[in-house]
Tab-separated table of C-alpha atoms in Angstrom:
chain	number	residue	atom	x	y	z
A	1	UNK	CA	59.467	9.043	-57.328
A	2	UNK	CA	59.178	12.076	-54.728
A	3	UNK	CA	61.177	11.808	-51.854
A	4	UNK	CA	58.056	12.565	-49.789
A	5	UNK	CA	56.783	9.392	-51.811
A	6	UNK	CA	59.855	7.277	-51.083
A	7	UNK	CA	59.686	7.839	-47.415
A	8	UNK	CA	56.103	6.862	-47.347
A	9	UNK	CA	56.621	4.089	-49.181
A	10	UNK	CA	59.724	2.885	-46.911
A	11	UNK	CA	57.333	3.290	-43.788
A	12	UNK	CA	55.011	0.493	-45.020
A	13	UNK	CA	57.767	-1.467	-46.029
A	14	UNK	CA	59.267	-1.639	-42.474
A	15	UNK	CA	55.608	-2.738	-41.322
A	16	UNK	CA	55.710	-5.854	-44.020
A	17	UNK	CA	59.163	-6.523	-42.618
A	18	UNK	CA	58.531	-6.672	-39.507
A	19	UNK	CA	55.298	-8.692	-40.182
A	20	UNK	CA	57.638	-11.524	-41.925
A	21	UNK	CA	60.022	-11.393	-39.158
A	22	UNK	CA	57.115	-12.163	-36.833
A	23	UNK	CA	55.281	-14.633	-38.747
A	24	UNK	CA	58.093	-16.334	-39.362
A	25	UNK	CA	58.745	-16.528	-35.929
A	26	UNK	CA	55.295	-17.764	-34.933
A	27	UNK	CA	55.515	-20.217	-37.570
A	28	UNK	CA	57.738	-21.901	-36.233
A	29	UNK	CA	56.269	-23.329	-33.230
A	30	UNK	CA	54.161	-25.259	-35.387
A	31	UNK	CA	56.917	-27.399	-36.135
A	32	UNK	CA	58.824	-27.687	-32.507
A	33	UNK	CA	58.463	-26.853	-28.675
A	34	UNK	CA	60.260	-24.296	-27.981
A	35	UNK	CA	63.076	-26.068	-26.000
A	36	UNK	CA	64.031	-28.149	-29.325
A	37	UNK	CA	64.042	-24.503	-31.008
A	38	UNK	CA	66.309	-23.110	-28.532
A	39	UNK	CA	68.720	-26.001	-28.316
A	40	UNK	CA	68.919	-26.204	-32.455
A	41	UNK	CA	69.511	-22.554	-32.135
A	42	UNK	CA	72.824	-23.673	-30.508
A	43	UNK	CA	73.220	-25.792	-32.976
A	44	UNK	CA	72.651	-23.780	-35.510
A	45	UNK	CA	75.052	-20.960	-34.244
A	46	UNK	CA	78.186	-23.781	-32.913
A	47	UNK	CA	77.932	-24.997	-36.593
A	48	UNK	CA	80.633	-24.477	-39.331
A	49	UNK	CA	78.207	-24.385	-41.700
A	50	UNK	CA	79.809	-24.296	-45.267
A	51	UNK	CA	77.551	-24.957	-48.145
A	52	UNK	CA	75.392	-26.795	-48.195
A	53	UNK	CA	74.152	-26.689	-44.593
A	54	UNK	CA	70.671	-26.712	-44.129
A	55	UNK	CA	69.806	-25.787	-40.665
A	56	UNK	CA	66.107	-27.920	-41.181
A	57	UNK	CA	68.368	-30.931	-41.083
A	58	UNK	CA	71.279	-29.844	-39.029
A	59	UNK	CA	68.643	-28.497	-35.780
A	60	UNK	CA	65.000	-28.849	-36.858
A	61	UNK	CA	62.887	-27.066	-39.065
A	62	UNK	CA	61.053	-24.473	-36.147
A	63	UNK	CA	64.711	-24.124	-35.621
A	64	UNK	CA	65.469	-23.176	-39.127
A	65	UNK	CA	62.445	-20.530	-38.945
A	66	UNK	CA	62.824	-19.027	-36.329
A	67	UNK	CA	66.400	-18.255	-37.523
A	68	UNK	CA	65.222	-16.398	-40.636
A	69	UNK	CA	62.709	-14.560	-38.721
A	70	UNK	CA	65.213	-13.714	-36.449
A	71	UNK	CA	67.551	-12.258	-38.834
A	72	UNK	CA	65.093	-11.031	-40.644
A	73	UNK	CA	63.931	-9.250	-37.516
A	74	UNK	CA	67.407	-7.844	-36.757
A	75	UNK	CA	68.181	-6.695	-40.169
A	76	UNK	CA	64.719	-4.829	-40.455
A	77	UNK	CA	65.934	-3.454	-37.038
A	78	UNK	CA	69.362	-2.429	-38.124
A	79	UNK	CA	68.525	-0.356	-41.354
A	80	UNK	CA	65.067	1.104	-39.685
A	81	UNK	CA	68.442	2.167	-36.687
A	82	UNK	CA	70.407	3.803	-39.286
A	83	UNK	CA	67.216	5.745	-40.978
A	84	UNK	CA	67.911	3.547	-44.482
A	85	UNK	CA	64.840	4.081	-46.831
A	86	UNK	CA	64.010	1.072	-47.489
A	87	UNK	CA	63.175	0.601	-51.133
A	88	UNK	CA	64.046	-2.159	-53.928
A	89	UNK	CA	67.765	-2.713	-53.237
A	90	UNK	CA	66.506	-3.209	-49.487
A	91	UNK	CA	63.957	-5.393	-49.893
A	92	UNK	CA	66.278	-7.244	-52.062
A	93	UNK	CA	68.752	-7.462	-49.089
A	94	UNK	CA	66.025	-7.934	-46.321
A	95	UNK	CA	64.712	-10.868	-47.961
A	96	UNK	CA	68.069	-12.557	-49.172
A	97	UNK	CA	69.343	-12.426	-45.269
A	98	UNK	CA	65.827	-14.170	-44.638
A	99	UNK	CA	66.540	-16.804	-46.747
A	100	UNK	CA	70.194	-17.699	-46.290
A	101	UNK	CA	69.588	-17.507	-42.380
A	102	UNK	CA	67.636	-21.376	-43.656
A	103	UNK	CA	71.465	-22.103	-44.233
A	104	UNK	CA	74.516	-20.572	-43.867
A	105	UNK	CA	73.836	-17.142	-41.624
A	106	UNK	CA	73.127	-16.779	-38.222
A	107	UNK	CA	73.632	-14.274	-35.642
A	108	UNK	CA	77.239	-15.076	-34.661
A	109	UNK	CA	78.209	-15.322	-38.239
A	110	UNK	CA	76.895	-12.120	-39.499
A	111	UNK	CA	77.969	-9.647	-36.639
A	112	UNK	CA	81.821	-9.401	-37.521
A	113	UNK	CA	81.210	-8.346	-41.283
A	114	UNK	CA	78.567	-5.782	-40.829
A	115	UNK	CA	81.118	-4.719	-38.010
A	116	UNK	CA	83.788	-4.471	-40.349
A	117	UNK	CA	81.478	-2.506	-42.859
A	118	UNK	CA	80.914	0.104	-40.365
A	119	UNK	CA	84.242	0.778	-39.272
A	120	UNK	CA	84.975	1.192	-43.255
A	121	UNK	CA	82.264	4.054	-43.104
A	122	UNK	CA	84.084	5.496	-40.285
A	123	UNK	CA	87.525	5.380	-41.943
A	124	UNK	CA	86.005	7.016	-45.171
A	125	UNK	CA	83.921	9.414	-43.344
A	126	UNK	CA	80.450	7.789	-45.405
A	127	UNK	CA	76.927	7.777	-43.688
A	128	UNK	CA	76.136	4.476	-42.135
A	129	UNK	CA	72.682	4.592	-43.762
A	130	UNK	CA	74.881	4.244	-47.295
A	131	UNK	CA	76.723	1.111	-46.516
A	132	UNK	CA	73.982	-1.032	-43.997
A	133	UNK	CA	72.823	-2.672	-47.213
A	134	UNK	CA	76.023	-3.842	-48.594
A	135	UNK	CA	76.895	-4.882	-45.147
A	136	UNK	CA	73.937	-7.341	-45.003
A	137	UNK	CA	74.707	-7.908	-48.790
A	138	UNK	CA	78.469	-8.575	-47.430
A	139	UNK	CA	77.377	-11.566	-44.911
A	140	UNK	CA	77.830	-14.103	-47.731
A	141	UNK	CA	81.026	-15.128	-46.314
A	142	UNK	CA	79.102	-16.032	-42.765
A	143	UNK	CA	80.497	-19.960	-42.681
A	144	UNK	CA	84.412	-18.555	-43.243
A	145	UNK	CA	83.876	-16.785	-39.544
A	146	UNK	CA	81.913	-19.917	-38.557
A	147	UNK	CA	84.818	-22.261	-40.445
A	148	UNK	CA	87.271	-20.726	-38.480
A	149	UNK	CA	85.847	-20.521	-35.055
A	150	UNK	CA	84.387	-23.671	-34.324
A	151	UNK	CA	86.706	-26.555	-36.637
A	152	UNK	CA	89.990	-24.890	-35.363
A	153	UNK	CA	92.675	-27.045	-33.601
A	154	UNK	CA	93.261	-23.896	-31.910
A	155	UNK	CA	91.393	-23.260	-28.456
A	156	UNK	CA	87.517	-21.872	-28.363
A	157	UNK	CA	88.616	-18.378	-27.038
A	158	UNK	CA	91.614	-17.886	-29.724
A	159	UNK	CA	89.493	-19.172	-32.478
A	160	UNK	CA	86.539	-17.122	-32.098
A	161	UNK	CA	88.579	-13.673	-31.773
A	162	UNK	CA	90.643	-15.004	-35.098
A	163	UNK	CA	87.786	-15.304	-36.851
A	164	UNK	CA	85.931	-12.090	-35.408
A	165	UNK	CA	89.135	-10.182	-36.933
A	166	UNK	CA	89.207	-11.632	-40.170
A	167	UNK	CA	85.212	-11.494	-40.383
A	168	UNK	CA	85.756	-7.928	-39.690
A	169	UNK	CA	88.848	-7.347	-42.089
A	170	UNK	CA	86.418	-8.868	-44.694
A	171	UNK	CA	83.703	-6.463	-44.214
A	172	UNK	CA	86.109	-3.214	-44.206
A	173	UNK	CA	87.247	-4.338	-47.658
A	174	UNK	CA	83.703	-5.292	-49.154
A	175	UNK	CA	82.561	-2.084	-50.132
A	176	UNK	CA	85.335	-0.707	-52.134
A	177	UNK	CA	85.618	-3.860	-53.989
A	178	UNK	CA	81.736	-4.467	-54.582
A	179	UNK	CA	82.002	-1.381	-56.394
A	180	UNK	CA	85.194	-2.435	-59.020
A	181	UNK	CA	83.983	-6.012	-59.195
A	182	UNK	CA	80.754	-4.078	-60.434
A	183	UNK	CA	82.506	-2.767	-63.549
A	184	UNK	CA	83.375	-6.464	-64.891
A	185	UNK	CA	79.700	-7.847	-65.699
A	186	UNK	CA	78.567	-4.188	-65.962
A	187	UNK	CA	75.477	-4.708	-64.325
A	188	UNK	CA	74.253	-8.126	-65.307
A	189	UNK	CA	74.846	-10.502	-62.562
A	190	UNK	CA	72.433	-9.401	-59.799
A	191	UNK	CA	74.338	-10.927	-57.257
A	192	UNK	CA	77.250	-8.292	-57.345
A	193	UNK	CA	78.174	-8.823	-53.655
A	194	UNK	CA	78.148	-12.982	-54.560
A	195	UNK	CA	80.783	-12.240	-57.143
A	196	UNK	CA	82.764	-10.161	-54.852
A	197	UNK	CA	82.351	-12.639	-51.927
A	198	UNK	CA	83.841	-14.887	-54.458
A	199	UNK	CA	86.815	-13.060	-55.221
A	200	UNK	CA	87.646	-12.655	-51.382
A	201	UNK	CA	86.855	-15.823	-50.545
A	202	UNK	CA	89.313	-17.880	-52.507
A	203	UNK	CA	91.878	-15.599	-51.256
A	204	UNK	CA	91.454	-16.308	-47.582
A	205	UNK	CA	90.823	-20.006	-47.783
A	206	UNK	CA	93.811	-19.753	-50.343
A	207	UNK	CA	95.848	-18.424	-47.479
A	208	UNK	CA	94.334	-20.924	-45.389
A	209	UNK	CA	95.304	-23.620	-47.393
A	210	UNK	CA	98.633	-22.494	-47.558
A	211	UNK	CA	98.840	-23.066	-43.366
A	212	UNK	CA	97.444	-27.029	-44.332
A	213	UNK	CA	93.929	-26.064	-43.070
A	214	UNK	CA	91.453	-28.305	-44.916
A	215	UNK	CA	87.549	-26.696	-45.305
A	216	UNK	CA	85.800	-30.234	-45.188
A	217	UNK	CA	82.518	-29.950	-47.872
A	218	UNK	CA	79.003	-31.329	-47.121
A	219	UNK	CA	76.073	-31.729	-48.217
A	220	UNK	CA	73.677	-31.954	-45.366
A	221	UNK	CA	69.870	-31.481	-46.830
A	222	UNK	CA	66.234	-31.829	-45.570
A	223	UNK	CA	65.604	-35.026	-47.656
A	224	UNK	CA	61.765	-34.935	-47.818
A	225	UNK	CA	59.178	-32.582	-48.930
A	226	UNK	CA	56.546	-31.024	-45.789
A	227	UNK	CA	53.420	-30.409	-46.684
A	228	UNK	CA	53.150	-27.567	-44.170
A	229	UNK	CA	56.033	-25.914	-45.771
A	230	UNK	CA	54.752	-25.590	-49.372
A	231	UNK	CA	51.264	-24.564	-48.221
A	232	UNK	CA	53.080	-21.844	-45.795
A	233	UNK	CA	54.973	-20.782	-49.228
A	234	UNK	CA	51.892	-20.403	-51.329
A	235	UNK	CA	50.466	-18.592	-49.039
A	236	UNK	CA	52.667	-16.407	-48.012
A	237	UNK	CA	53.558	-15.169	-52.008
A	238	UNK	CA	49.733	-15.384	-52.681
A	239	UNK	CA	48.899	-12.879	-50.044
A	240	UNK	CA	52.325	-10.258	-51.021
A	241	UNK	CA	50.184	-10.673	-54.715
A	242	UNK	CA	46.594	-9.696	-53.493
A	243	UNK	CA	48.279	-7.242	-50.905
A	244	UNK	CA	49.853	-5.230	-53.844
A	245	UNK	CA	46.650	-6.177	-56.377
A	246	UNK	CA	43.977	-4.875	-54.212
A	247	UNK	CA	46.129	-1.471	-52.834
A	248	UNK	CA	46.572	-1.092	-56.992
A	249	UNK	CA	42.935	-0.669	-57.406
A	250	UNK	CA	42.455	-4.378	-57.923
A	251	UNK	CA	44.223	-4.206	-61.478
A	252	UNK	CA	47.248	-5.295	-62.761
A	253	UNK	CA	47.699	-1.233	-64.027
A	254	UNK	CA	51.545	-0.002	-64.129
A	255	UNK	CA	52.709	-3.675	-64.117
A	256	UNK	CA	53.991	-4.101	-67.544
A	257	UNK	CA	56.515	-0.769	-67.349
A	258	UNK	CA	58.478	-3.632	-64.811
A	259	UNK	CA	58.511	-5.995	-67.626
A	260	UNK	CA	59.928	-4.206	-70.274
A	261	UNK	CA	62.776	-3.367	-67.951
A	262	UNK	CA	65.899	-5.437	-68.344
A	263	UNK	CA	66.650	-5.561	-64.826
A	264	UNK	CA	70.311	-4.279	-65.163
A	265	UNK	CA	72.292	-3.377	-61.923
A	266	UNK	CA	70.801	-1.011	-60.441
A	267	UNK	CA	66.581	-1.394	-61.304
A	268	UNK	CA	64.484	-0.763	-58.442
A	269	UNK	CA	61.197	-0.939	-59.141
A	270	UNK	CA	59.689	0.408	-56.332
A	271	UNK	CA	61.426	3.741	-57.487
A	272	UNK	CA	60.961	3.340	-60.510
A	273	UNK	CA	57.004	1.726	-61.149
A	274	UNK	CA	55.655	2.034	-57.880
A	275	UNK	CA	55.390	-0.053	-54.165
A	276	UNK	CA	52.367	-1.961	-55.417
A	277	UNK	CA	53.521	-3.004	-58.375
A	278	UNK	CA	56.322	-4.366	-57.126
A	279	UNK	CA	54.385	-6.868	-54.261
A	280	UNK	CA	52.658	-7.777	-57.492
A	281	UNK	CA	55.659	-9.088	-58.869
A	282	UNK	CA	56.870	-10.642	-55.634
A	283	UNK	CA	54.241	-12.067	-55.032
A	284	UNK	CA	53.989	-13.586	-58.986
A	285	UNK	CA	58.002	-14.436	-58.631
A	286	UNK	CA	57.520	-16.388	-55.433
A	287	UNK	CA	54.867	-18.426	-57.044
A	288	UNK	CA	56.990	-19.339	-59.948
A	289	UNK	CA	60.309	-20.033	-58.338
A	290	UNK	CA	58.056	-22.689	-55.664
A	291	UNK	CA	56.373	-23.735	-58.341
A	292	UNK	CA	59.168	-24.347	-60.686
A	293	UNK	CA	60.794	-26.745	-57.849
A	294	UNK	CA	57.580	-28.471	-57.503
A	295	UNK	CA	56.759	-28.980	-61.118
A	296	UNK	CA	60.372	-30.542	-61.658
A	297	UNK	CA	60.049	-33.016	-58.537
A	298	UNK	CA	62.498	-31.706	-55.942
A	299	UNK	CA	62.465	-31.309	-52.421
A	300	UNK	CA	61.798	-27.796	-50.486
A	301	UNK	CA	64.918	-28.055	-48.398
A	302	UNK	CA	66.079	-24.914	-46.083
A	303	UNK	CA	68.679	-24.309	-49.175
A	304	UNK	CA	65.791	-24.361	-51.382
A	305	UNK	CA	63.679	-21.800	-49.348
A	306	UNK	CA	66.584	-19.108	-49.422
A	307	UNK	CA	66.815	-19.899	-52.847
A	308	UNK	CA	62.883	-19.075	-53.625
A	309	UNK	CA	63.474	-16.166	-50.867
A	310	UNK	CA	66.096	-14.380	-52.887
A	311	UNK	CA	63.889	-14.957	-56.030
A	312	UNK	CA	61.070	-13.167	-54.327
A	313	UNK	CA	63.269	-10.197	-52.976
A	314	UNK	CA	65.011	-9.626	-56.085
A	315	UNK	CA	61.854	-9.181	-57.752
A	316	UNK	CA	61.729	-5.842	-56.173
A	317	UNK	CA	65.457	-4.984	-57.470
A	318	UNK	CA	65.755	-6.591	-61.241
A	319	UNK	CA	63.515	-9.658	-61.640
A	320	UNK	CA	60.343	-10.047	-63.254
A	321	UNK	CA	58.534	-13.578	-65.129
A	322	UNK	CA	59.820	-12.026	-68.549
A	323	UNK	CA	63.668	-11.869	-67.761
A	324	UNK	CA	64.045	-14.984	-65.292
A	325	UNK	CA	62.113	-17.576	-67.081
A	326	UNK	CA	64.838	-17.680	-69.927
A	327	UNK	CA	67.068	-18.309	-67.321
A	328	UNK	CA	65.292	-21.200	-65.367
A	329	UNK	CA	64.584	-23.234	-68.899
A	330	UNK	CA	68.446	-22.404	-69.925
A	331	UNK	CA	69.596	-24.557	-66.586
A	332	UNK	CA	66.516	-26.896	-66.630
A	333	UNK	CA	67.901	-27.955	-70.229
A	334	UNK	CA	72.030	-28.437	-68.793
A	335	UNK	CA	70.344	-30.345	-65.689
A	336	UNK	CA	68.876	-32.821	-67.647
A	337	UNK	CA	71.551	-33.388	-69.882
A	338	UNK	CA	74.411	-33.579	-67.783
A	339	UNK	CA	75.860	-35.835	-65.258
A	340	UNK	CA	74.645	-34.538	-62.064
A	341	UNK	CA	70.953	-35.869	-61.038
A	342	UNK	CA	68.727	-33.080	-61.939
A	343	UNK	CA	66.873	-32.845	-58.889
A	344	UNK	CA	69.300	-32.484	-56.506
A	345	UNK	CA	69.526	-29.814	-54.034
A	346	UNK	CA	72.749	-28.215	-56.653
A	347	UNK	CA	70.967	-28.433	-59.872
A	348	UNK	CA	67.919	-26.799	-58.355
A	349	UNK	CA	69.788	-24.132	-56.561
A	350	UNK	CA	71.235	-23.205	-59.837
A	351	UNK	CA	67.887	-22.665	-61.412
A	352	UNK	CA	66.838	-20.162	-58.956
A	353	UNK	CA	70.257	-18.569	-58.041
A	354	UNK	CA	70.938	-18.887	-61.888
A	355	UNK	CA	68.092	-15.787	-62.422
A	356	UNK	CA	71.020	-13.534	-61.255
A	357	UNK	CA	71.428	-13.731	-65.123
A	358	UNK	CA	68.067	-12.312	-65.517
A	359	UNK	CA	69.141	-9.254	-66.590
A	360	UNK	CA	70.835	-10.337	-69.915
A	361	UNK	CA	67.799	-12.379	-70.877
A	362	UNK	CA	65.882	-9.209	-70.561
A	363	UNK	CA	68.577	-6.604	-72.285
A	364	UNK	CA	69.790	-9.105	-74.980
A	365	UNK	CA	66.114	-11.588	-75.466
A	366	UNK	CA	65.016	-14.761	-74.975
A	367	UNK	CA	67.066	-17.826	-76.669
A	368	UNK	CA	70.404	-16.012	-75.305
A	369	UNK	CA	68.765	-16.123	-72.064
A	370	UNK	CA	68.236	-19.383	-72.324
A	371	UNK	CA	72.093	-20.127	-73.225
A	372	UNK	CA	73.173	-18.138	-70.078
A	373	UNK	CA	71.507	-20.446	-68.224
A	374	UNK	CA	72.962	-23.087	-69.667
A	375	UNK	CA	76.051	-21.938	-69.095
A	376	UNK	CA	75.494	-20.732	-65.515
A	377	UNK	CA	75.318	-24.702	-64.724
A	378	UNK	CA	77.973	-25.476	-66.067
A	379	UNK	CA	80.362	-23.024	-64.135
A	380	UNK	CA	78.512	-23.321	-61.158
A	381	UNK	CA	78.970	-26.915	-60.310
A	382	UNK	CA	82.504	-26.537	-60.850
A	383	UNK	CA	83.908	-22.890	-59.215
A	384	UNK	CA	82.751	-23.684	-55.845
A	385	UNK	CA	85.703	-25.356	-54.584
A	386	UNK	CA	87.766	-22.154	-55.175
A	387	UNK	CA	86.462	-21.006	-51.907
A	388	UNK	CA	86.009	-24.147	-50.089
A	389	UNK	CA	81.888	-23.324	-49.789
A	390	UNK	CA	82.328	-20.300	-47.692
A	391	UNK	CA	80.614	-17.941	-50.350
A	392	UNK	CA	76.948	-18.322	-49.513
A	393	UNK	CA	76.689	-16.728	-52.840
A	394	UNK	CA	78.099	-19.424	-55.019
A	395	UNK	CA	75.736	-18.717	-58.034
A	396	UNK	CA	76.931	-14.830	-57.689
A	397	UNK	CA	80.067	-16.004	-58.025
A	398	UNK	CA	79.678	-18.274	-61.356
A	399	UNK	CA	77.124	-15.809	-62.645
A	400	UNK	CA	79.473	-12.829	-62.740
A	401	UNK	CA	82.104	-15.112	-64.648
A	402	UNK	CA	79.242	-15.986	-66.877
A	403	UNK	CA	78.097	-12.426	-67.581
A	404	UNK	CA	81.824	-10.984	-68.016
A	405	UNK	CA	82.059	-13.683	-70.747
A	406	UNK	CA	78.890	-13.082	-72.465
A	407	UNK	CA	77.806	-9.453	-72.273
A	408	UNK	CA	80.668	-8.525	-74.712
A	409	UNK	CA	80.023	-11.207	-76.993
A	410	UNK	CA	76.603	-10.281	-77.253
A	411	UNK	CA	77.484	-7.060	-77.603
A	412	UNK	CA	79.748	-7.381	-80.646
A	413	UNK	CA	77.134	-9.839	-82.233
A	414	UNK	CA	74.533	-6.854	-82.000
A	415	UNK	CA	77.135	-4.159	-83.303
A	416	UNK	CA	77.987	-6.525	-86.194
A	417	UNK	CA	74.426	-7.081	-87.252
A	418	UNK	CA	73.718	-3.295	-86.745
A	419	UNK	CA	76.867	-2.718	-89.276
A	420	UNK	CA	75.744	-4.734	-91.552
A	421	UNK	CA	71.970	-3.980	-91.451
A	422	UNK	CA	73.053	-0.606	-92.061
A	423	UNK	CA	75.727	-0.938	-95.034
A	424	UNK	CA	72.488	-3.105	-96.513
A	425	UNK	CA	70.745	0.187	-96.488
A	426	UNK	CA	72.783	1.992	-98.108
């Protein structure tokens, strides 16, 4: 793609932001006066909130919305700030920020990483335009700030500049380690930053731990489904599909050059096949990842909605139906035959967190798709207490174990049959 092309492109894509920001806004008043909004925004922003805390239960769900539009909103208005053009990897970041801000990020939260990301670009003399994505990418560890500056024993004041400086001395150090983290999956855990976030995260609640402070874990969830929430969902994804469908001529023409992409770190597709194209996917990945969660019988919690909102971004950045349904059966399957009830909010954030794997189901085919899924689940439900639920990104975090594991495995298995298919040859 033309630069010329690239910038145009990025233009509209700011508009579409800053539409989502805004409706999700608006939408929100459907759901609560705008005094209950404002106080759960206190709420919201007073609130440890470790995984799993979903701000529809903690607050209230206009609340919760409002939230995500808002740091939707200020995201959109912090790369458009820096002159960022805005392509896949942004829209990827855009609308994961959207969807964690349901639980986990929040404006007091955020601030101190993307601070600390900054003041790295400084150091290393880097354009700011170069790092704002990995510094909204870097937010993952939100609830360790939150963690440390409201369920402190120390005073309000002293906790909140603690955990300002650490917040900040976690996003100088993101970057640089984003990028070696990078080289241990090689490209097939989506969620690079998750993994990273991971990594840095059990060492500061290790050091924590070592001082006898004890990260308490919850579960607070939505518990019931809202009709007004699913139809907001479907319609939402249904118009990013006929958006892209009817600016593409009203044909589906270009759309299969995303699917026989593999997705691998780094795929944009709005480089790569086109803006249009792209919103078709979106718009087709949103509708699958809600209606995978409805099909199975769960609940669409806050958690649930960042889940299906990082789905839908990624789909701009990696993801397509080809290369993520592997994935979604794969955990579906270890759900259902393991211990922990299949529908709850864990097993389900798998599934759709899980499709960071999507890239080996598309590079390496279908059934070992499948058993990367599997295997997501298990890790998953067992590495999150290695950073005490302060990495947002959990399933980043268990998927790039799960890709480091299998990649080269699957990779010798194809060199072997290659050597042998050839020595039958000759």
């Amino acid at each position: 793609m033309k630069e010329k092309e690239k910038v145009f492109h990025s233009k509209g894509i700011y508009k579409l932001l800053y539409t989502l920001a805004g409706l999700l806004m608006a939408v929100a008043f459907l759901f609560n006066s705008p005094t209950e909004i404002f106080n759960g925004l206190i709420t919201i922003i007073k609130s440890p909130c470790t995984l799993i805390t979903d701000y529809m239960y903690l607050a209230n769900i206009g609340s919760a919305f409002f939230n995500a539009g808002l740091i939707c909103l200020l995201s959109t208005l912090l790369s458009h700030n820096f002159k960022v053009v805005i392509s896949g990897p942004g829209v990827a970041a855009i609308f994961t920020m959207t969807g964690f801000a349901f639980f986990g990020k929040n404006i007091f939260n955020t601030i101190p990483i993307t601070i600390g990301v900054l003041i790295y670009a400084k150091i290393e003399n880097t354009s700011r335009a170069s790092v704002i994505l990995p510094a909204l990418f870097g937010s993952a560890l939100g609830p360790l700030i939150s963690e440390i500056a409201f369920n402190s024993s120390l005073s309000p004041v002293h906790s909140i500049i603690i955990s300002y400086l650490v917040g900040i001395s976690i996003g100088m150090i993101m970057v640089p380690l984003s990028g070696t983290f990078l080289r241990f999956h090689q490209g097939y855990n989506l969620y690079n930053m998750g993994f990273t976030a991971g990594i840095v995260g059990m060492l500061y609640v290790g050091i924590l731990r070592m001082f006898n402070v004890t990260i308490k874990s919850v579960n607070l969830v939505y518990p019931v489904n809202d009709i007004r929430i699913i139809i907001f969902l479907y319609l939402l994804f249904i118009s990013i599909f006929l958006l892209g469908f009817v600016k593409n001529n009203l044909s589906f023409h270009g759309y299969q050059n995303i699917m026989y992409n593999s997705g691998r770190l780094a795929t944009d597709f709005i480089a790569l096949d086109g803006l249009y194209q792209t919103m078709i996917n979106m718009g087709i990945m949103g509708l699958i990842a809600t209606s995978y969660i409805i099909i199975v019988g769960g609940n669409i919690s806050g958690p649930i909605i960042g889940g299906i909102f990082t789905v839908t971004g990624f789909s701009a950045f990696g993801k397509h139906p080809k290369n993520t349904i592997p994935i979604l059966i794969g955990v579906f399957l270890a759900s259902i035959l393991n211990t922990v009830n299949p529908l709850s909010t864990s097993s389900l954030l798998a599934a759709l967190f899980g499709t960071t794997l999507a890239p080996i189901a598309g590079e390496f085919g279908f059934f070992r798709g499948i058993l990367a899924g599997f295997l997501h689940m298990a890790m998953v439900l067992n590495i999150g207490v290695v950073h005490g639920g302060v990495n947002l990104y959990n399933n980043g975090f268990s998927g790039g174990f799960v890709a480091g594991i299998l990649v080269p495995v699957f990779s010798e298995m194809d060199n072997f049959l290659m050597r042998v298919r050839l020595k039958n040859d000759d």
